[in-house]
Amino acid sequence: VQILLKLWRNGFSLDDGELRSYSDPTNAQFLESVKRGEIPVELQRLVHGGQVNLDMEDHQEQEYVKPRLRFKAFSGEGQKLGSLTPEIVSTPSSPEEEEKSILNAPVLIDDSMPATKIQIRLADGSRLIQRFNQTHRIKDIRDFIIQSRPEFATTDFVLVTTFPNKELTDENLTLQEADILNTVILQQLK
């Protein structure tokens, strides 16, 4: 979340919000947190644990002037409907194909450890589904793709999450560290 803190002669404002007095104890605590380089509690609640980018503008030579209101189309909070991972519609495969990819799996699973299922959408339009331990690494997914489809052994490709689209560049991360448990991974050719 991008937030703009403007310091005025008679107080401060966040983005284009109302003037907040320096003498108010809540506001003083807010500014003290900023001075210490911490995220104020108010902003932590606002972003629900997300990342905050706080920019500051110095207008201490000026009195606060209320900005003209701009039209804001939507200021509510969005809610996701349905499952976290999109349902595959474009590449139907038979249950036999899915079972085959699991049975021929070159991945060793430790049944005493927590496991996850990863669906991999390949660049050729097909898909693979494989169980991995949560401690397997992203490079194990790459190795699984190459062992399952040897034609990709000489092809340069990257692995990408579906939403938000993020390239998995650090292949030494575990699946749990990369936060890709029970997800869909896309193979994209370079």
mmCIF file of C-alpha atoms in Angstrom:
data_model
loop_
_atom_site.group_PDB
_atom_site.id
_atom_site.type_symbol
_atom_site.label_atom_id
_atom_site.label_comp_id
_atom_site.label_asym_id
_atom_site.label_seq_id
_atom_site.Cartn_x
_atom_site.Cartn_y
_atom_site.Cartn_z
ATOM 1 C CA VAL A 1 0.000 0.000 0.000
ATOM 2 C CA GLN A 2 1.335 3.431 -0.980
ATOM 3 C CA ILE A 3 0.693 6.164 1.621
ATOM 4 C CA LEU A 4 1.764 9.823 1.456
ATOM 5 C CA LEU A 5 2.451 11.604 4.762
ATOM 6 C CA LYS A 6 2.400 15.407 4.399
ATOM 7 C CA LEU A 7 3.863 17.484 7.231
ATOM 8 C CA TRP A 8 2.233 20.937 7.555
ATOM 9 C CA ARG A 9 2.907 23.874 9.898
ATOM 10 C CA ASN A 10 -0.242 23.129 11.912
ATOM 11 C CA GLY A 11 -0.369 19.293 11.670
ATOM 12 C CA PHE A 12 -0.045 16.450 9.221
ATOM 13 C CA SER A 13 -2.242 14.566 6.765
ATOM 14 C CA LEU A 14 -2.221 11.101 5.232
ATOM 15 C CA ASP A 15 -2.750 11.032 1.468
ATOM 16 C CA ASP A 16 -5.398 13.724 0.893
ATOM 17 C CA GLY A 17 -7.105 13.180 4.250
ATOM 18 C CA GLU A 18 -8.061 15.594 7.014
ATOM 19 C CA LEU A 19 -5.533 17.618 8.997
ATOM 20 C CA ARG A 20 -4.340 15.839 12.142
ATOM 21 C CA SER A 21 -3.030 18.014 14.954
ATOM 22 C CA TYR A 22 0.495 17.517 16.287
ATOM 23 C CA SER A 23 -0.828 18.053 19.844
ATOM 24 C CA ASP A 24 -3.214 15.048 19.792
ATOM 25 C CA PRO A 25 -1.527 12.182 21.769
ATOM 26 C CA THR A 26 -2.633 9.562 19.198
ATOM 27 C CA ASN A 27 -1.091 11.589 16.382
ATOM 28 C CA ALA A 28 2.089 12.176 18.409
ATOM 29 C CA GLN A 29 2.394 8.415 18.904
ATOM 30 C CA PHE A 30 1.867 7.919 15.139
ATOM 31 C CA LEU A 31 4.682 10.365 14.296
ATOM 32 C CA GLU A 32 6.975 8.889 16.955
ATOM 33 C CA SER A 33 6.589 5.448 15.305
ATOM 34 C CA VAL A 34 7.494 6.969 11.925
ATOM 35 C CA LYS A 35 10.569 8.677 13.420
ATOM 36 C CA ARG A 36 11.745 5.325 14.826
ATOM 37 C CA GLY A 37 11.351 3.772 11.363
ATOM 38 C CA GLU A 38 8.433 1.572 12.446
ATOM 39 C CA ILE A 39 5.061 1.111 10.808
ATOM 40 C CA PRO A 40 2.439 2.833 12.984
ATOM 41 C CA VAL A 41 -0.193 0.489 14.452
ATOM 42 C CA GLU A 42 -2.930 2.363 12.579
ATOM 43 C CA LEU A 43 -1.294 1.564 9.219
ATOM 44 C CA GLN A 44 -0.592 -2.052 10.203
ATOM 45 C CA ARG A 45 -4.324 -2.522 10.763
ATOM 46 C CA LEU A 46 -5.092 -0.750 7.485
ATOM 47 C CA VAL A 47 -2.981 -3.112 5.351
ATOM 48 C CA HIS A 48 -3.711 -6.332 7.323
ATOM 49 C CA GLY A 49 -0.027 -7.293 7.616
ATOM 50 C CA GLY A 50 0.836 -6.318 4.012
ATOM 51 C CA GLN A 51 3.684 -4.084 2.900
ATOM 52 C CA VAL A 52 3.503 -0.317 3.423
ATOM 53 C CA ASN A 53 5.449 2.213 1.381
ATOM 54 C CA LEU A 54 5.334 5.517 3.284
ATOM 55 C CA ASP A 55 6.430 8.629 1.364
ATOM 56 C CA MET A 56 6.801 11.962 3.106
ATOM 57 C CA GLU A 57 6.428 15.541 1.855
ATOM 58 C CA ASP A 58 7.597 18.543 3.864
ATOM 59 C CA HIS A 59 5.109 21.440 3.731
ATOM 60 C CA GLN A 60 6.005 22.894 7.163
ATOM 61 C CA GLU A 61 6.352 26.360 5.655
ATOM 62 C CA GLN A 62 2.646 26.252 4.682
ATOM 63 C CA GLU A 63 -0.687 26.069 6.458
ATOM 64 C CA TYR A 64 -2.806 23.024 5.666
ATOM 65 C CA VAL A 65 -5.192 23.584 2.772
ATOM 66 C CA LYS A 66 -7.976 21.071 2.340
ATOM 67 C CA PRO A 67 -7.524 19.442 -1.088
ATOM 68 C CA ARG A 68 -10.357 19.441 -3.582
ATOM 69 C CA LEU A 69 -12.166 16.127 -3.478
ATOM 70 C CA ARG A 70 -11.432 13.837 -6.354
ATOM 71 C CA PHE A 71 -13.856 11.215 -7.554
ATOM 72 C CA LYS A 72 -12.986 7.844 -6.109
ATOM 73 C CA ALA A 73 -14.737 4.987 -7.881
ATOM 74 C CA PHE A 74 -14.410 2.300 -5.234
ATOM 75 C CA SER A 75 -12.937 2.465 -1.775
ATOM 76 C CA GLY A 76 -14.293 -0.787 -0.366
ATOM 77 C CA GLU A 77 -12.574 -4.050 0.238
ATOM 78 C CA GLY A 78 -12.694 -6.801 -2.392
ATOM 79 C CA GLN A 79 -13.665 -10.366 -1.624
ATOM 80 C CA LYS A 80 -12.526 -13.355 -3.647
ATOM 81 C CA LEU A 81 -15.186 -15.784 -4.713
ATOM 82 C CA GLY A 82 -14.583 -19.457 -5.355
ATOM 83 C CA SER A 83 -11.412 -21.404 -4.756
ATOM 84 C CA LEU A 84 -7.954 -19.894 -4.351
ATOM 85 C CA THR A 85 -6.638 -21.739 -7.385
ATOM 86 C CA PRO A 86 -8.482 -21.436 -10.670
ATOM 87 C CA GLU A 87 -10.307 -24.431 -12.004
ATOM 88 C CA ILE A 88 -8.778 -25.918 -15.144
ATOM 89 C CA VAL A 89 -11.215 -25.740 -18.005
ATOM 90 C CA SER A 90 -9.055 -25.433 -21.097
ATOM 91 C CA THR A 91 -7.007 -28.631 -20.839
ATOM 92 C CA PRO A 92 -9.199 -31.508 -19.745
ATOM 93 C CA SER A 93 -7.360 -34.694 -18.958
ATOM 94 C CA SER A 94 -8.756 -38.045 -18.079
ATOM 95 C CA PRO A 95 -8.440 -39.457 -14.546
ATOM 96 C CA GLU A 96 -6.148 -42.096 -16.062
ATOM 97 C CA GLU A 97 -3.707 -39.383 -17.212
ATOM 98 C CA GLU A 98 -3.694 -37.789 -13.773
ATOM 99 C CA GLU A 99 -3.167 -41.162 -12.112
ATOM 100 C CA LYS A 100 -0.397 -41.969 -14.588
ATOM 101 C CA SER A 101 1.529 -38.783 -13.736
ATOM 102 C CA ILE A 102 1.326 -39.658 -10.041
ATOM 103 C CA LEU A 103 2.216 -43.337 -10.534
ATOM 104 C CA ASN A 104 5.229 -42.618 -12.770
ATOM 105 C CA ALA A 105 6.414 -39.908 -10.420
ATOM 106 C CA PRO A 106 10.180 -39.717 -10.059
ATOM 107 C CA VAL A 107 9.686 -37.850 -6.766
ATOM 108 C CA LEU A 108 10.367 -39.652 -3.520
ATOM 109 C CA ILE A 109 7.746 -38.810 -0.909
ATOM 110 C CA ASP A 110 8.366 -39.192 2.814
ATOM 111 C CA ASP A 111 4.918 -40.165 4.124
ATOM 112 C CA SER A 112 5.914 -39.217 7.677
ATOM 113 C CA MET A 113 6.316 -35.566 6.564
ATOM 114 C CA PRO A 114 3.559 -33.109 5.508
ATOM 115 C CA ALA A 115 2.807 -33.325 1.795
ATOM 116 C CA THR A 116 1.144 -31.115 -0.798
ATOM 117 C CA LYS A 117 -0.196 -31.577 -4.309
ATOM 118 C CA ILE A 118 1.099 -29.285 -7.045
ATOM 119 C CA GLN A 119 -0.548 -28.987 -10.435
ATOM 120 C CA ILE A 120 1.835 -27.951 -13.200
ATOM 121 C CA ARG A 121 0.488 -26.446 -16.408
ATOM 122 C CA LEU A 122 3.066 -27.089 -19.059
ATOM 123 C CA ALA A 123 3.845 -24.756 -21.949
ATOM 124 C CA ASP A 124 2.531 -27.356 -24.432
ATOM 125 C CA GLY A 125 -0.959 -27.119 -22.870
ATOM 126 C CA SER A 126 -0.815 -30.381 -20.921
ATOM 127 C CA ARG A 127 -0.689 -30.655 -17.171
ATOM 128 C CA LEU A 128 0.952 -32.763 -14.515
ATOM 129 C CA ILE A 129 -0.216 -33.314 -10.961
ATOM 130 C CA GLN A 130 2.303 -34.456 -8.390
ATOM 131 C CA ARG A 131 2.560 -34.915 -4.640
ATOM 132 C CA PHE A 132 5.597 -33.359 -3.000
ATOM 133 C CA ASN A 133 6.681 -33.012 0.597
ATOM 134 C CA GLN A 134 6.469 -29.434 1.814
ATOM 135 C CA THR A 135 10.246 -29.587 2.279
ATOM 136 C CA HIS A 136 10.887 -30.322 -1.411
ATOM 137 C CA ARG A 137 12.453 -27.408 -3.253
ATOM 138 C CA ILE A 138 11.326 -25.529 -6.353
ATOM 139 C CA LYS A 139 14.203 -27.154 -8.244
ATOM 140 C CA ASP A 140 12.522 -30.523 -7.476
ATOM 141 C CA ILE A 141 9.490 -29.331 -9.471
ATOM 142 C CA ARG A 142 11.791 -28.393 -12.363
ATOM 143 C CA ASP A 143 13.478 -31.830 -12.177
ATOM 144 C CA PHE A 144 10.069 -33.534 -12.075
ATOM 145 C CA ILE A 145 8.981 -31.697 -15.249
ATOM 146 C CA ILE A 146 12.176 -32.695 -17.079
ATOM 147 C CA GLN A 147 11.941 -36.341 -15.949
ATOM 148 C CA SER A 148 8.255 -36.522 -16.879
ATOM 149 C CA ARG A 149 8.688 -34.707 -20.197
ATOM 150 C CA PRO A 150 12.285 -35.177 -21.457
ATOM 151 C CA GLU A 151 11.620 -32.818 -24.404
ATOM 152 C CA PHE A 152 11.905 -29.924 -21.894
ATOM 153 C CA ALA A 153 15.432 -30.967 -20.789
ATOM 154 C CA THR A 154 17.077 -28.740 -23.400
ATOM 155 C CA THR A 155 14.449 -25.993 -23.269
ATOM 156 C CA ASP A 156 14.951 -22.846 -21.199
ATOM 157 C CA PHE A 157 11.844 -22.269 -19.071
ATOM 158 C CA VAL A 158 10.725 -20.559 -15.891
ATOM 159 C CA LEU A 159 8.156 -21.514 -13.264
ATOM 160 C CA VAL A 160 5.500 -18.923 -12.402
ATOM 161 C CA THR A 161 2.684 -18.773 -9.838
ATOM 162 C CA THR A 162 -0.832 -18.130 -11.126
ATOM 163 C CA PHE A 163 -2.158 -15.289 -8.980
ATOM 164 C CA PRO A 164 -0.441 -13.041 -8.456
ATOM 165 C CA ASN A 165 1.899 -13.939 -11.322
ATOM 166 C CA LYS A 166 5.348 -14.198 -9.765
ATOM 167 C CA GLU A 167 8.389 -15.898 -11.255
ATOM 168 C CA LEU A 168 9.917 -18.443 -8.881
ATOM 169 C CA THR A 169 13.542 -17.376 -9.273
ATOM 170 C CA ASP A 170 15.053 -18.818 -6.083
ATOM 171 C CA GLU A 171 14.851 -22.543 -6.795
ATOM 172 C CA ASN A 172 16.466 -23.398 -3.456
ATOM 173 C CA LEU A 173 13.368 -22.305 -1.528
ATOM 174 C CA THR A 174 11.195 -25.073 -0.125
ATOM 175 C CA LEU A 175 7.617 -25.250 -1.380
ATOM 176 C CA GLN A 176 6.469 -24.029 2.018
ATOM 177 C CA GLU A 177 8.921 -21.089 2.040
ATOM 178 C CA ALA A 178 7.795 -20.122 -1.467
ATOM 179 C CA ASP A 179 4.157 -20.292 -0.279
ATOM 180 C CA ILE A 180 3.054 -22.536 -3.145
ATOM 181 C CA LEU A 181 1.410 -25.385 -1.224
ATOM 182 C CA ASN A 182 -1.582 -26.919 -3.066
ATOM 183 C CA THR A 183 -1.303 -24.482 -5.957
ATOM 184 C CA VAL A 184 -1.049 -24.343 -9.727
ATOM 185 C CA ILE A 185 2.362 -23.578 -11.229
ATOM 186 C CA LEU A 186 2.806 -22.459 -14.826
ATOM 187 C CA GLN A 187 5.732 -23.395 -17.038
ATOM 188 C CA GLN A 188 6.681 -20.537 -19.358
ATOM 189 C CA LEU A 189 9.240 -20.889 -22.125
ATOM 190 C CA LYS A 190 11.907 -18.179 -22.329
#
